[in-house]
XYZ file of C-alpha atoms in Angstrom:
695
model
C -20.960 42.326 33.608
C -17.446 40.993 33.887
C -16.782 37.147 33.838
C -13.197 37.496 36.248
C -10.460 39.699 35.905
C -7.980 36.508 35.701
C -8.323 33.440 33.852
C -5.810 30.355 33.124
C -6.792 28.449 30.501
C -5.407 24.425 30.481
C -6.184 22.537 27.063
C -5.226 18.952 27.441
C -3.936 16.939 24.856
C -6.165 13.709 22.728
C -5.150 14.368 19.433
C -7.264 16.146 16.953
C -10.192 14.942 19.577
C -8.874 17.380 22.122
C -8.631 20.095 19.676
C -12.228 19.821 18.252
C -13.177 19.921 22.063
C -11.203 22.873 23.161
C -12.539 24.807 19.484
C -16.058 24.317 21.606
C -15.034 25.273 24.646
C -13.148 28.592 23.295
C -16.231 29.305 21.164
C -18.292 29.408 24.290
C -15.987 31.192 26.165
C -16.015 33.980 23.547
C -20.091 34.462 23.663
C -19.766 34.419 27.006
C -17.690 37.262 26.715
C -14.757 35.516 28.996
C -12.294 34.796 26.602
C -11.128 38.447 27.052
C -10.410 37.385 30.478
C -8.047 35.009 29.752
C -4.881 35.834 30.619
C -2.399 32.382 29.863
C -3.053 29.849 28.091
C -1.005 26.372 28.648
C -1.354 23.662 26.222
C -0.632 20.044 25.224
C -0.528 17.817 22.378
C -3.833 18.184 20.598
C -4.580 21.649 22.536
C -1.648 22.965 21.670
C -2.267 23.066 17.933
C -5.979 25.020 18.542
C -4.219 27.328 21.595
C -0.878 28.484 18.855
C -3.642 29.265 16.311
C -5.647 31.251 18.755
C -3.307 33.284 20.193
C -1.827 33.945 16.721
C -5.247 34.730 15.381
C -6.664 35.824 18.881
C -8.320 38.778 16.913
C -10.181 37.203 14.733
C -11.295 34.568 17.020
C -12.569 37.381 19.641
C -14.066 39.480 16.952
C -17.658 39.089 15.162
C -19.047 35.799 13.608
C -17.658 36.096 10.319
C -13.811 36.564 11.725
C -14.243 33.617 13.932
C -15.685 31.100 11.679
C -12.839 31.806 9.025
C -10.524 31.110 11.843
C -12.229 28.150 12.879
C -12.355 26.440 9.849
C -8.806 26.745 9.352
C -8.568 24.141 12.327
C -11.627 22.365 10.996
C -9.582 22.404 7.688
C -6.678 21.332 8.934
C -7.959 18.261 10.855
C -10.017 17.314 8.068
C -6.888 17.084 6.593
C -6.005 13.503 7.081
C -2.478 14.287 8.860
C -1.515 11.257 9.980
C -2.132 9.332 6.640
C -0.627 11.961 5.067
C 2.528 11.222 6.985
C 2.265 7.848 7.041
C 2.164 7.329 3.293
C 5.696 9.595 2.900
C 7.692 7.563 5.538
C 8.305 4.660 3.512
C 9.384 7.064 0.361
C 12.047 8.724 2.421
C 13.197 6.157 4.857
C 15.619 4.652 1.945
C 16.740 8.354 1.601
C 17.056 8.598 4.906
C 19.137 5.767 5.252
C 21.161 6.624 2.411
C 21.958 9.895 4.689
C 23.163 8.246 7.775
C 25.480 6.001 5.423
C 26.870 9.592 4.176
C 27.303 10.764 7.731
C 24.214 13.277 7.140
C 21.290 12.893 9.661
C 18.788 13.920 6.444
C 16.054 15.359 9.784
C 14.108 17.163 6.921
C 12.665 13.725 6.152
C 11.815 12.365 9.091
C 8.383 12.077 10.427
C 9.044 15.130 12.640
C 9.955 17.444 9.851
C 6.871 16.135 7.497
C 4.781 17.431 11.050
C 6.005 20.812 11.247
C 5.782 21.168 7.119
C 2.263 20.889 7.673
C 1.928 22.666 10.766
C 3.870 25.893 9.020
C 1.610 24.723 5.596
C -1.734 25.367 7.422
C -1.380 26.887 10.453
C 1.353 28.415 11.830
C 3.697 29.940 8.795
C 7.239 30.970 9.606
C 5.927 32.097 12.985
C 8.350 32.182 15.668
C 8.336 32.318 19.648
C 8.977 36.243 19.788
C 5.545 36.660 17.904
C 3.186 35.355 20.654
C 1.728 38.232 22.309
C 2.470 38.762 26.048
C -1.461 39.154 26.796
C -2.651 35.795 26.396
C 0.730 34.041 27.184
C 1.008 31.000 25.729
C 2.761 28.388 27.337
C 2.983 24.984 25.019
C 4.105 22.247 26.931
C 6.280 18.929 26.267
C 8.482 16.369 28.185
C 12.172 16.639 28.193
C 13.183 13.244 27.711
C 16.684 13.712 29.146
C 15.375 14.747 32.477
C 11.515 12.819 32.217
C 10.595 16.528 33.806
C 8.185 19.223 31.367
C 9.461 21.699 29.780
C 7.362 24.988 27.837
C 7.826 26.697 24.393
C 6.440 30.534 25.104
C 7.454 34.030 23.669
C 10.714 34.484 26.227
C 11.908 31.139 24.959
C 12.295 27.779 26.155
C 11.640 26.700 30.090
C 12.925 23.314 31.215
C 12.460 21.817 34.518
C 15.525 20.750 35.947
C 15.200 18.080 38.690
C 18.643 19.001 40.210
C 17.577 22.686 40.998
C 15.119 21.107 43.791
C 11.811 22.230 44.988
C 12.958 24.979 46.988
C 14.073 26.999 44.151
C 11.976 30.170 43.726
C 12.044 29.121 39.710
C 13.053 25.650 39.183
C 12.836 25.823 35.435
C 15.836 26.556 33.368
C 15.401 29.775 31.050
C 17.209 29.294 27.634
C 16.641 32.264 25.411
C 15.490 30.891 22.566
C 12.893 33.034 20.960
C 13.868 32.159 17.481
C 12.563 28.553 17.276
C 9.306 28.192 14.924
C 5.806 27.380 16.550
C 5.662 24.672 14.310
C 8.838 23.155 16.086
C 7.228 23.871 19.431
C 4.037 22.311 18.561
C 5.803 19.465 17.247
C 7.589 19.070 19.770
C 4.445 18.955 22.142
C 2.330 16.538 19.494
C 5.060 13.924 19.154
C 2.860 11.146 20.315
C 5.319 8.519 21.349
C 5.427 5.334 19.825
C 4.197 6.979 16.106
C 6.608 10.192 16.250
C 9.949 10.079 17.591
C 11.739 12.241 20.474
C 12.092 15.498 18.545
C 15.255 16.607 18.937
C 15.809 20.644 19.696
C 19.434 22.248 18.983
C 20.589 25.450 19.167
C 20.341 26.582 15.810
C 16.573 25.615 16.385
C 16.342 28.077 19.216
C 18.371 30.975 17.550
C 20.954 31.036 20.028
C 24.737 29.684 20.292
C 25.829 25.941 20.766
C 26.883 26.666 24.239
C 23.890 27.983 25.579
C 22.354 24.836 24.738
C 23.446 21.621 24.095
C 20.298 20.353 22.366
C 17.920 18.596 24.224
C 15.072 15.922 22.953
C 11.219 16.603 23.857
C 8.332 14.158 23.259
C 4.562 14.648 23.638
C 3.721 16.894 26.551
C 0.586 14.020 27.605
C 3.505 11.784 28.992
C 4.051 14.171 31.545
C 1.098 16.028 32.585
C -2.273 15.462 29.329
C -3.522 18.088 31.679
C -1.646 21.178 31.742
C -2.396 21.842 35.001
C 1.311 21.531 35.846
C 2.251 24.877 34.609
C 0.274 26.792 36.407
C 1.571 26.276 39.631
C 4.979 27.483 38.186
C 3.261 30.685 36.921
C 1.866 31.428 39.952
C 4.956 31.439 42.028
C 6.936 32.630 39.254
C 4.571 35.791 39.106
C 3.455 36.294 42.654
C -0.048 36.098 41.617
C -3.382 34.146 41.815
C -5.648 33.666 38.892
C -9.336 33.857 39.341
C -10.122 30.522 38.188
C -8.537 28.328 36.045
C -10.423 26.325 33.502
C -9.116 22.664 32.324
C -10.666 21.672 29.172
C -9.890 18.041 29.463
C -10.522 15.947 26.190
C -8.340 12.989 27.672
C -9.731 9.793 26.328
C -11.537 7.835 29.281
C -9.788 4.779 30.766
C -10.968 1.227 28.813
C -11.844 -1.854 31.564
C -11.304 -4.744 29.415
C -13.069 -8.288 29.959
C -11.095 -10.875 31.844
C -9.919 -12.530 28.408
C -6.183 -12.322 28.055
C -4.551 -10.731 26.024
C -1.086 -11.039 23.733
C 2.183 -9.512 24.068
C 1.901 -6.438 21.813
C -1.436 -6.026 23.793
C 0.247 -5.878 27.104
C 3.015 -3.273 26.112
C -0.113 -0.829 24.830
C -2.472 -1.874 27.901
C 0.042 -0.879 29.847
C 0.968 2.515 28.491
C -2.809 2.981 28.971
C -2.605 2.483 32.698
C 0.668 4.421 32.844
C -0.779 7.490 31.142
C -4.174 7.068 33.265
C -2.287 7.232 36.256
C -0.801 10.609 35.598
C -4.442 12.047 34.943
C -5.429 10.762 37.994
C -2.825 11.611 39.625
C -2.983 15.769 38.095
C -6.674 15.675 38.681
C -6.511 14.421 41.878
C -3.745 17.163 42.541
C -5.456 20.098 41.489
C -8.968 19.165 40.999
C -9.560 20.257 44.900
C -8.019 23.165 44.976
C -9.893 26.185 45.148
C -10.389 27.796 42.096
C -9.858 25.150 39.440
C -12.800 24.068 37.196
C -12.597 20.881 34.948
C -14.547 20.808 31.471
C -14.133 16.618 31.285
C -15.189 15.631 27.850
C -16.678 12.568 29.409
C -19.171 14.531 31.466
C -23.162 14.543 30.280
C -24.956 17.802 30.046
C -28.543 16.959 31.263
C -31.140 18.344 28.763
C -33.162 19.174 31.622
C -30.346 21.911 32.325
C -29.435 22.804 28.640
C -32.536 22.460 26.082
C -29.592 22.908 22.815
C -27.531 20.238 24.451
C -27.234 16.739 22.206
C -29.080 13.642 23.467
C -27.388 11.687 26.686
C -27.129 9.177 24.072
C -25.182 10.596 22.022
C -22.482 12.759 24.207
C -21.440 9.550 25.921
C -20.528 8.369 22.575
C -18.287 11.382 21.653
C -16.458 10.403 24.794
C -15.272 7.080 22.794
C -14.207 9.181 19.432
C -10.678 8.295 18.873
C -7.823 10.057 20.215
C -5.921 10.499 16.802
C -4.562 12.669 14.267
C -5.980 11.446 11.031
C -9.595 12.825 9.624
C -12.316 13.590 11.304
C -16.152 13.465 9.565
C -17.989 16.535 9.526
C -20.073 14.508 12.181
C -17.494 13.440 14.380
C -16.142 17.783 13.671
C -19.723 18.815 15.007
C -19.960 16.471 17.608
C -17.387 17.485 19.245
C -17.603 20.790 19.018
C -21.384 21.435 19.878
C -20.452 18.856 23.293
C -17.273 21.166 24.316
C -20.031 23.885 23.976
C -22.561 22.689 25.969
C -19.989 21.384 28.914
C -18.600 24.822 29.093
C -21.653 26.327 29.497
C -22.691 23.659 32.220
C -19.468 24.605 33.653
C -19.952 28.267 33.287
C -23.374 27.799 35.314
C -21.218 26.589 38.517
C -19.015 29.637 38.688
C -21.971 32.216 37.901
C -23.201 30.481 40.831
C -20.782 31.966 42.836
C -19.701 35.582 41.274
C -21.479 38.000 39.147
C -21.405 35.975 35.983
C -24.067 35.555 32.967
C -24.366 32.786 31.341
C -24.903 32.591 27.324
C -28.309 31.060 27.099
C -28.764 31.315 23.077
C -27.856 27.946 21.045
C -25.045 26.224 20.337
C -22.121 27.154 18.114
C -22.378 25.162 14.854
C -18.807 24.781 13.060
C -20.412 23.305 9.586
C -24.134 24.053 9.228
C -26.228 21.868 6.840
C -22.809 19.525 6.544
C -23.819 17.144 9.461
C -27.292 15.715 10.633
C -26.824 16.317 14.433
C -30.397 18.618 14.466
C -32.499 15.347 15.255
C -30.205 14.847 18.570
C -30.453 17.989 20.318
C -32.998 18.928 22.843
C -34.651 17.148 25.915
C -37.337 16.771 23.544
C -35.428 13.906 21.541
C -36.492 11.596 24.383
C -40.100 11.870 22.986
C -39.170 11.990 19.259
C -36.858 9.242 20.091
C -39.529 6.628 21.311
C -41.875 7.675 18.586
C -39.568 6.781 16.304
C -39.198 3.444 17.602
C -42.654 2.528 16.845
C -41.911 3.501 13.046
C -38.989 1.258 13.061
C -36.249 4.626 12.635
C -34.072 6.101 15.536
C -31.821 9.176 14.764
C -30.197 9.076 17.836
C -29.462 5.438 18.056
C -28.038 5.996 14.630
C -25.925 9.102 15.292
C -24.835 6.867 18.607
C -23.930 3.711 16.282
C -21.889 5.968 13.986
C -20.083 7.892 16.486
C -18.535 4.884 18.280
C -17.737 3.292 15.200
C -15.401 6.438 15.091
C -14.191 5.093 18.256
C -11.547 2.553 16.966
C -8.359 3.777 14.868
C -8.567 3.817 11.281
C -5.897 2.497 9.484
C -6.377 0.209 6.049
C -9.472 2.069 5.336
C -7.965 5.834 5.224
C -4.643 4.719 4.230
C -4.641 5.726 0.618
C -6.246 9.016 -0.722
C -6.913 9.795 -4.625
C -5.945 13.480 -3.512
C -2.712 13.028 -2.412
C 0.148 11.424 -4.830
C 2.035 9.211 -3.046
C -1.344 7.289 -3.161
C -0.376 6.658 -6.611
C 2.976 5.124 -6.031
C 1.914 2.391 -3.418
C -1.417 1.407 -6.198
C 1.335 0.734 -8.528
C 3.881 -0.881 -5.897
C 0.670 -3.038 -4.417
C 0.145 -4.000 -8.230
C 3.534 -4.800 -8.911
C 3.716 -6.684 -5.246
C 0.065 -8.207 -5.404
C -0.356 -9.239 -9.388
C 2.708 -8.914 -11.206
C 5.103 -10.870 -9.228
C 2.860 -13.423 -8.269
C 2.131 -13.580 -12.161
C 5.926 -13.895 -12.792
C 6.417 -16.177 -9.691
C 3.673 -18.290 -11.329
C 5.158 -18.715 -14.518
C 8.684 -18.674 -13.352
C 7.441 -22.049 -11.634
C 5.636 -23.648 -14.616
C 9.003 -22.769 -16.438
C 10.812 -24.836 -13.699
C 8.369 -27.122 -13.989
C 8.482 -27.745 -18.022
C 12.320 -27.736 -17.500
C 12.037 -30.535 -14.654
C 10.279 -32.516 -17.271
C 12.902 -31.792 -20.083
C 15.517 -32.772 -17.641
C 13.819 -36.001 -16.997
C 14.181 -36.598 -20.726
C 17.451 -36.053 -20.002
C 17.767 -38.850 -17.605
C 16.022 -40.617 -20.546
C 18.580 -40.193 -23.238
C 16.923 -37.745 -25.681
C 19.246 -36.665 -28.041
C 17.270 -33.523 -29.051
C 16.835 -32.032 -25.402
C 18.998 -28.616 -26.748
C 16.786 -28.549 -29.108
C 13.729 -27.830 -26.836
C 15.635 -25.946 -24.610
C 15.945 -23.804 -27.230
C 12.720 -23.190 -28.206
C 11.738 -22.452 -24.981
C 13.879 -19.274 -24.665
C 14.016 -18.288 -27.805
C 13.681 -19.348 -32.014
C 17.309 -20.034 -32.668
C 16.507 -20.413 -36.453
C 15.300 -16.633 -37.232
C 18.634 -16.007 -37.669
C 18.336 -19.572 -40.770
C 18.470 -18.905 -44.169
C 15.405 -18.415 -46.090
C 14.673 -21.502 -49.152
C 12.687 -20.007 -51.786
C 10.001 -22.609 -53.097
C 9.602 -23.715 -56.289
C 6.464 -24.961 -58.416
C 6.805 -27.258 -60.869
C 4.661 -30.108 -62.378
C 7.570 -32.472 -62.472
C 7.657 -34.879 -59.480
C 10.883 -36.684 -58.823
C 10.628 -40.343 -57.053
C 11.575 -40.237 -53.305
C 15.004 -41.991 -52.279
C 14.771 -45.383 -51.499
C 18.026 -45.284 -48.652
C 19.893 -48.135 -49.742
C 23.261 -47.215 -48.067
C 22.035 -44.936 -45.920
C 21.494 -45.544 -42.716
C 18.756 -43.033 -40.545
C 20.037 -42.517 -36.891
C 17.595 -40.494 -35.725
C 14.478 -38.313 -36.836
C 13.345 -36.022 -34.466
C 10.608 -33.195 -34.904
C 9.558 -30.250 -32.300
C 5.914 -28.555 -32.990
C 6.103 -24.843 -31.554
C 2.131 -24.178 -30.666
C 3.624 -21.243 -29.458
C 3.021 -18.738 -32.024
C -0.698 -17.773 -31.859
C -3.868 -19.042 -31.404
C -4.964 -22.645 -32.095
C -8.437 -22.548 -32.325
C -8.093 -19.677 -35.133
C -5.453 -21.912 -36.862
C -2.865 -19.904 -36.631
C 0.539 -20.362 -38.029
C 3.454 -22.896 -36.225
C 6.367 -23.676 -36.258
C 8.372 -27.304 -36.923
C 11.673 -28.106 -36.339
C 13.077 -31.000 -37.812
C 16.436 -32.607 -37.206
C 17.844 -35.633 -39.421
C 20.769 -37.581 -38.642
C 22.054 -40.081 -41.067
C 25.662 -41.773 -42.492
C 26.502 -43.203 -45.696
C 27.698 -46.702 -46.182
C 29.626 -48.197 -49.165
C 26.231 -48.915 -51.005
C 25.341 -45.763 -51.068
C 24.865 -44.193 -54.807
C 27.690 -41.865 -55.256
C 25.829 -38.632 -55.676
C 24.361 -39.011 -52.607
C 21.128 -36.927 -53.289
C 18.298 -37.244 -50.794
C 14.501 -36.484 -51.967
C 11.975 -36.342 -49.186
C 8.111 -36.218 -50.221
C 6.395 -33.941 -46.830
C 3.132 -34.072 -47.332
C 1.562 -31.217 -45.687
C -2.195 -30.065 -45.200
C -1.371 -26.010 -46.111
C -0.867 -23.807 -48.741
C 1.002 -21.114 -46.530
C 4.321 -22.462 -45.820
C 7.815 -21.376 -45.478
C 11.588 -23.113 -44.597
C 14.679 -22.072 -43.418
C 17.988 -23.975 -42.946
C 21.320 -23.365 -40.784
C 23.668 -21.649 -43.161
C 26.094 -24.530 -42.267
C 24.830 -26.892 -44.009
C 24.223 -27.830 -47.669
C 21.256 -25.873 -49.159
C 18.476 -27.614 -49.442
C 16.026 -27.413 -52.673
C 11.940 -27.227 -52.151
C 9.687 -27.785 -55.001
C 6.000 -27.733 -54.597
C 4.484 -30.420 -57.387
C 1.429 -29.241 -58.457
C -0.172 -31.427 -61.395
C -1.932 -29.938 -64.100
C -5.767 -28.700 -63.174
C -5.597 -29.461 -59.626
C -6.335 -26.744 -57.379
C -3.893 -27.297 -54.794
C -0.123 -28.852 -54.761
C -0.067 -32.067 -54.251
C 2.912 -32.318 -51.935
C 6.604 -30.881 -51.275
C 9.914 -32.475 -52.580
C 12.722 -31.415 -50.501
C 15.818 -32.292 -52.268
C 19.592 -32.482 -50.792
C 23.000 -32.774 -52.531
C 25.439 -34.310 -50.451
C 27.791 -35.301 -52.494
C 30.225 -33.591 -49.803
C 29.797 -36.399 -47.400
C 32.757 -38.795 -46.947
C 30.981 -42.271 -46.170
C 31.172 -43.148 -42.471
C 30.545 -39.645 -41.508
C 27.262 -38.902 -39.422
C 25.759 -35.776 -40.926
C 23.391 -33.425 -39.294
C 20.538 -31.912 -41.288
C 18.138 -28.851 -39.987
C 14.888 -27.630 -41.051
C 12.511 -25.215 -39.629
C 9.386 -24.836 -41.398
C 6.323 -21.634 -40.288
C 3.203 -23.118 -41.656
C -0.378 -22.769 -41.294
C -2.435 -25.779 -40.104
C -6.016 -26.016 -39.677
C -5.518 -30.191 -38.607
C -3.938 -28.916 -35.292
C -7.801 -26.619 -34.617
C -9.017 -30.297 -33.856
C -6.439 -31.323 -31.441
C -4.523 -33.711 -33.352
C -0.591 -33.385 -34.923
C -0.217 -36.668 -37.891
C 3.154 -37.439 -38.840
C 4.657 -39.099 -41.562
C 7.913 -40.604 -41.749
C 10.191 -39.085 -44.252
C 12.972 -41.934 -44.118
C 13.511 -45.103 -42.114
C 14.756 -43.870 -38.736
C 16.253 -45.833 -36.306
C 14.622 -43.418 -33.390
C 11.678 -41.395 -33.955
C 11.185 -38.575 -31.347
C 8.894 -35.428 -31.481
C 8.038 -33.116 -29.081
C 5.148 -30.605 -29.029
C 5.244 -27.618 -26.677
C 1.549 -25.615 -26.026
C 1.302 -22.069 -25.064
C 0.754 -21.914 -21.017
C -2.383 -19.592 -22.428
C -4.166 -22.870 -23.970
C -2.481 -25.978 -22.730
C -3.930 -30.015 -23.360
C -5.146 -31.376 -20.169
C -5.175 -34.999 -21.657
C -3.007 -36.924 -24.890
C -3.060 -40.082 -26.363
C -0.743 -41.394 -29.051
C -1.728 -43.732 -32.548
C -0.394 -45.506 -34.836
C -2.678 -46.168 -38.433
C -1.657 -47.115 -41.992
C -1.522 -44.537 -44.555
C -4.876 -43.069 -45.733
C -6.662 -45.275 -42.534
C -7.104 -42.923 -39.652
C -10.219 -45.171 -38.828
C -7.487 -48.049 -38.362
C -5.973 -45.906 -35.646
C -4.768 -48.130 -33.054
C -2.972 -47.359 -29.184
C 0.697 -46.697 -29.854
C 3.021 -47.590 -26.773
C 6.467 -45.373 -27.259
C 10.107 -45.807 -25.530
C 8.955 -43.172 -23.596
C 6.503 -40.203 -22.889
C 6.863 -36.673 -21.252
C 3.449 -35.743 -19.660
C 3.767 -32.410 -18.450
C 1.903 -31.545 -15.101
C 0.312 -28.228 -16.237
C -0.120 -29.533 -20.202
C 2.744 -27.591 -21.935
C 4.904 -30.117 -22.878
C 3.883 -33.441 -24.275
C 7.454 -35.490 -25.155
C 7.439 -39.338 -27.265
C 9.936 -41.765 -28.313
C 9.524 -44.516 -30.741
C 12.410 -47.069 -31.738
C 12.263 -48.505 -35.637
C 9.321 -46.793 -36.475
C 7.235 -48.320 -39.439
C 7.360 -46.748 -43.040
C 4.114 -46.146 -44.792
C 2.586 -45.472 -41.102
C 1.154 -42.223 -39.602
C 2.088 -41.723 -35.850
C -0.621 -38.970 -34.237
C -0.667 -37.123 -31.177
C -4.090 -36.667 -29.810
C -4.852 -34.086 -26.920
C -7.839 -32.461 -25.349
C -7.447 -28.536 -25.210
C -8.631 -26.896 -21.934
């Protein structure tokens, strides 16, 4: 018993959904023996992926179960490779290179989305096989749409055939034949599956076809489904060309059913997509209406629901109904989706075979459907008519495997974008993770830092408007520490104290102190940097020696000093009385004998010390000299700012008598990184203290 002497097989488009559905159809044709009678195959888009692999590996697909499983496994692995996202992940990386190439006159075709698609076709399925390597039987026609003429084109073992409008319908063969048999199958399948919107049209040149430029000027091609998503049109041409008839033409239709929307208005982009869907559905309707009523055409639509009473091996009708809603995409399909599509294609093919067998000498294969992934999915409970009873029983217990499967398949109908955009198995994903960290973490942090720095500078600039002479020093410390290059001062220890200067004949114009608390953690009492700046001048009543002595009472034993190399060298003495456990105080000696009367001199000193008192949120200041103007700045680390502060003053040794102080002005940074205040004519023998609360 034989199926029929001559079969034409059309494999529709529909992304990987079509590839898997057709795989089930092919498996049934193989199990029934009908595949041996297939004379020609016309394939579109997702169907062309399987068709090209089928023809190239014909002996394996028509061989024993192990050989078929091996060949089919290559298709399944390719479907689960996540082709679309592998391409998507590479496009942003190649885009700058392509732009640069165009600027120097190179089209950089090897980096285009189509080139990446072809590269994966070669790597997984077709290698470098060419059109001339295709067998004569079954003949393969890989259908695509010619962009220039808007007509059908076919890649086959004889080269490229393009339907030309100018040839007219009365011509025996309206197709123009270009003998380009050197074109790769990857190129042909890439042109057939170049879905508009995601892939640009594929440019096919004479070099691609292995012919001279004079034979073919080069044209562009896009998805074959734009012209005919079923592949039926090719058989009209083949029948006319060969002057022969097919006993039957089987059309495996895995096209996406048209979705009816609600009455709510849709946006501009959705309107464009909707218009495309309507256009494609209209093309499908016209082809189905044109060929559906013709004798010898048998359609196997994915939308068909096989009655379990007719086929006990069929999936539950509820599950079958959801299979047709699966996405028509080139992304990764799950084990469940793979198995469902293959099994459904198998059962629809068997149901169609029964219709054909009623009119011929055919024998229907009644065995169980082929399982492409045994043990890797959960469809067993959804097979057979008896599942209706099992489902009813399961509902009483609160579980329904059929419903769960149907819900899972229904969820697979939507396009997966963000959830599958990155893949740990694909190296570009790590680049995007790094870029994402830079864009969404590092850059916001940097912007935040810049913003805070700007706020700081704004506060500082505000002090400029108020006439603060030390603003330059604050700005220098914000950007760095200029005192790093200053001269370090040695500290000597002595028990002989020197009386401090009485400042007779010495006018101290200003005294400023900048306390930089950004060197360490304030809570642990780490070292801080203090920068003092003193401006003074001598009059005629000053001591001729002009030797100044300052007493500094700093609560620390860890201290170092630096001063600019350009100013008179200072001497630092640690006064340590006999028997005392700690030093009493420090003396700073300055020899200013070289300073002329009336000349203004600026003295600077950088102090690096450990100040445990700062951990309590207080910073006292003992006046070193009777200054006309006292200015104090405190710089806080951005990770440990203050949230409020107040200024007080009290007599030396009487902190309990502290009273609020009203300075000339204050600068309160909004983020708690800067405090600034100034006092005119501060009183000697008073302590001026800043107190703050830490965040």
